[in-house]
Amino acid sequence: MEKDNNKEEAKEKNKDKPMGKLPKAPKFSIYWVYGIIAVVFLAMQFYSTSNSPEKINWQIFANRMLAKHHVQKIVVVNKEYAEIYIKQDSMKTDTIYKSLTEKGLGNISNLGPHFLLEFITVEEFTKDLNDAQNKILAKDTVGKTPEEKENIIANDFIPIAPAIRKDWTADLFWTILPIALIIGVWVLIMRRMGGGGGGAGQIFNFGKSKASLYDKNTSVTTTFENVAGLEEAKVEVMEIVDFLKNPKKYTDLGGKIPRGALLVGPPGTGKTLLAKAVAGEAQVPFFSMSGSDFVEMFVGVGASRVRDLFKQAKEKAPCIIFIDEIDAIGRARGKNAMTGGNDERENTLNQLLTEMDGFTANVGVIILAATNRADVLDRALLRPGRFDRQIHVELPDLEERKAIFAVHLKPLKYELESIKIDFLAKQTPGFSGADIANICNESALIAARKNKTSIEKQDFLDAIDRIIGGLEKRNKIISVKEKKTIAYHESGHAAVSWMLKYAHPLIKVTIVPRGKALGAAWYLPEERQITTKEQLLDEMCATLGGRAAEEVFFNEISTGALNDLERVSKQAYSMVAFFGLNDKLGNISYYDSSGQNEYSFSKPYSEHTAEVIDQEVSLLISTAYNRAKQILIDNKENVHTLAEKLLTNEVIFREDLELIFGSRPVDFNTEQENKDLNSTLVENIPLS
């Protein structure tokens, strides 16, 4: 009784709880039908083969059957073979008929044919049969009266009965097989082109939307608590979610929900994660798909999928549609010189524009989209009424990186005493949320590789170096001369950056090959929103320190400064043509933030201006290079000491530079911060 009461109480407690997920019933597959048909055909073939008459030759037929009068009748089928029927009374007189009983051919229910006799032509068979019967009858009628002979001939002479038969099963099979084969190949091709199984993968469902639907029956566990470091973006997105939950608060004041919001930002900053949080918080149907899901090789499929998507969304309104990487279909129209306005993507975009804000009202459907290339999107797509808001999701600053580290460190087992979130956040300027997640995961892998029970501080630092610079290659074969060149190259970077006021603070220099780089100088960039001309010039000078050191100490230069020259050239060109930091050109910028000039074959300035830009860029670089050379010449002994120490130790730190060169002109960090600084790579120098 007590057990029964406990069961009743458990039922009452669990009455209102949602039931667990029932096991899904197996989906019906058409291949089961194909398998059953194949088994039936095989069974029929086996049955017909197992019960088919035994084949005999002419000698057995003539000497043992025909001569002993055991044959009842002979049927020639399609002039191809003869069917031999044996008399029922003769079955027990000869051992040759024993197999008939075993096969069940000798009983009353199956009266034949009992044997098959093949021949070359029906004329020869008829002639041989008549000759054989005439010989047998001639022996049997010896000494008989004419009346007896006639009776014997009438009873024992076996005429040939011709028959024409058609195998309807085989004819039907070979008629249907080619048609079924063509249909099967067509279905396979359509399923492949349609993206596999499911509704969108069937023959006539190309125009159906491929969006994934998340509703109350689908659990989305991501919430705004899982999104760290995007406070401003979360405020705007949460307002949309709040409107869906409490629309009366806004409509009473005459407000309308934004039609759409575009998430814009660099890769890895959390745009898709923010959309997942919206799906988890909104508690309304949420359609999610990629921009490339609209694109298909067939004309009109993209526009059809857009129509079907919005049709489904309107049926479930209020709801949210999320389109990831919308630039796949949202590029500016008319920019393709090959296809003009007939591009399939443009037709898809036209349909999307119409559905978002066209003649037909689109009530209760909110569009969320994400892209890292907002500059290439069509202006009609970005106007108010379609995407009313552009939410910029930028790279996290120091405080935001702390919050992101706090989220990703939760599942890790690490030493609480030695690892501080503030320290890790300072080591990763310019890192996105995806980069930070990768660092945390990589640190766990490094610690496990070393058979540690918890993640230590050095594991995180090694993970940062591993992700930015690549894997160490200490076994890489480098000659003595090359190694010395690399050491002086890196020492040149270190010395020049140390002596300049506005260069990034140096943290570590190494000549250990890592990734594609044979050596690298590691800095901790200052996080600033604007950069002055003096800061840019100092950074250019520090970047050219490696090439300058090669010329000062070896009186020759190498290809190792390729990355340095590329960065300096782009920086100098930006200063002259974009930022208006050149005295000769003045406050003029040829930068196009819309990105439309990418499709143009002409430059926004004259040929004379292009020559001036080239001259000023060359002057800037040569001035910075000469400045770097002069710094190295003035500190030649110290640079030589630094290079020799680098050759010996392979890695030197900030403290080593401070012992050799003294304090920097300007120190951006406090003394305590300097003790915690390790390394962040902002320069990747391939040397060959």
Short mmCIF file of N, CA and C in Angstrom, two decimals, residues 63 110 192 267 321 373 405 414 416 460 490 511 519 552 564 588 629 638 669:
data_model
loop_
_atom_site.label_atom_id
_atom_site.label_comp_id
_atom_site.label_asym_id
_atom_site.label_seq_id
_atom_site.Cartn_x
_atom_site.Cartn_y
_atom_site.Cartn_z
N ASN A 63 15.67 -43.61 -76.67
CA ASN A 63 15.90 -45.00 -76.27
C ASN A 63 15.15 -45.41 -75.01
N ASN A 110 0.50 -31.64 -60.62
CA ASN A 110 1.41 -31.08 -61.61
C ASN A 110 1.69 -32.16 -62.64
N ARG A 192 20.40 15.76 -55.07
CA ARG A 192 21.74 16.32 -54.91
C ARG A 192 21.71 17.83 -55.09
N PRO A 267 34.58 39.58 -38.37
CA PRO A 267 34.31 38.16 -38.06
C PRO A 267 34.69 37.81 -36.64
N ILE A 321 12.92 36.52 -38.46
CA ILE A 321 13.69 35.85 -39.49
C ILE A 321 15.14 36.32 -39.36
N ARG A 373 30.46 42.67 -44.20
CA ARG A 373 30.76 43.43 -45.41
C ARG A 373 29.58 44.34 -45.75
N PHE A 405 36.31 36.59 -21.22
CA PHE A 405 37.15 35.59 -20.56
C PHE A 405 36.41 34.93 -19.40
N TYR A 414 41.50 25.48 -13.96
CA TYR A 414 42.75 26.23 -13.99
C TYR A 414 43.12 26.68 -12.57
N LEU A 416 43.48 29.12 -9.85
CA LEU A 416 42.86 30.40 -9.53
C LEU A 416 43.87 31.42 -9.02
N PHE A 460 48.30 29.51 -20.84
CA PHE A 460 47.55 30.56 -21.52
C PHE A 460 48.47 31.41 -22.38
N GLU A 490 65.79 41.32 -36.04
CA GLU A 490 64.86 41.48 -34.92
C GLU A 490 65.41 42.47 -33.89
N ILE A 511 63.95 34.61 -32.08
CA ILE A 511 64.41 34.14 -33.39
C ILE A 511 64.06 32.66 -33.58
N GLY A 519 61.42 34.78 -37.42
CA GLY A 519 61.69 35.57 -36.23
C GLY A 519 60.57 36.57 -36.04
N VAL A 552 72.92 48.40 -42.01
CA VAL A 552 73.92 49.02 -41.14
C VAL A 552 74.99 48.01 -40.74
N ASP A 564 57.35 43.72 -43.60
CA ASP A 564 57.57 45.09 -43.11
C ASP A 564 57.25 46.11 -44.21
N ILE A 588 42.70 66.48 -47.98
CA ILE A 588 41.91 65.79 -49.00
C ILE A 588 41.97 64.29 -48.73
N LYS A 629 67.82 54.11 -39.59
CA LYS A 629 69.25 53.86 -39.74
C LYS A 629 70.07 54.73 -38.78
N ASN A 638 75.10 48.99 -28.52
CA ASN A 638 74.00 48.37 -27.77
C ASN A 638 73.23 47.37 -28.63
N ASN A 669 52.87 52.20 -19.45
CA ASN A 669 52.32 51.28 -18.47
C ASN A 669 52.94 51.53 -17.10
#
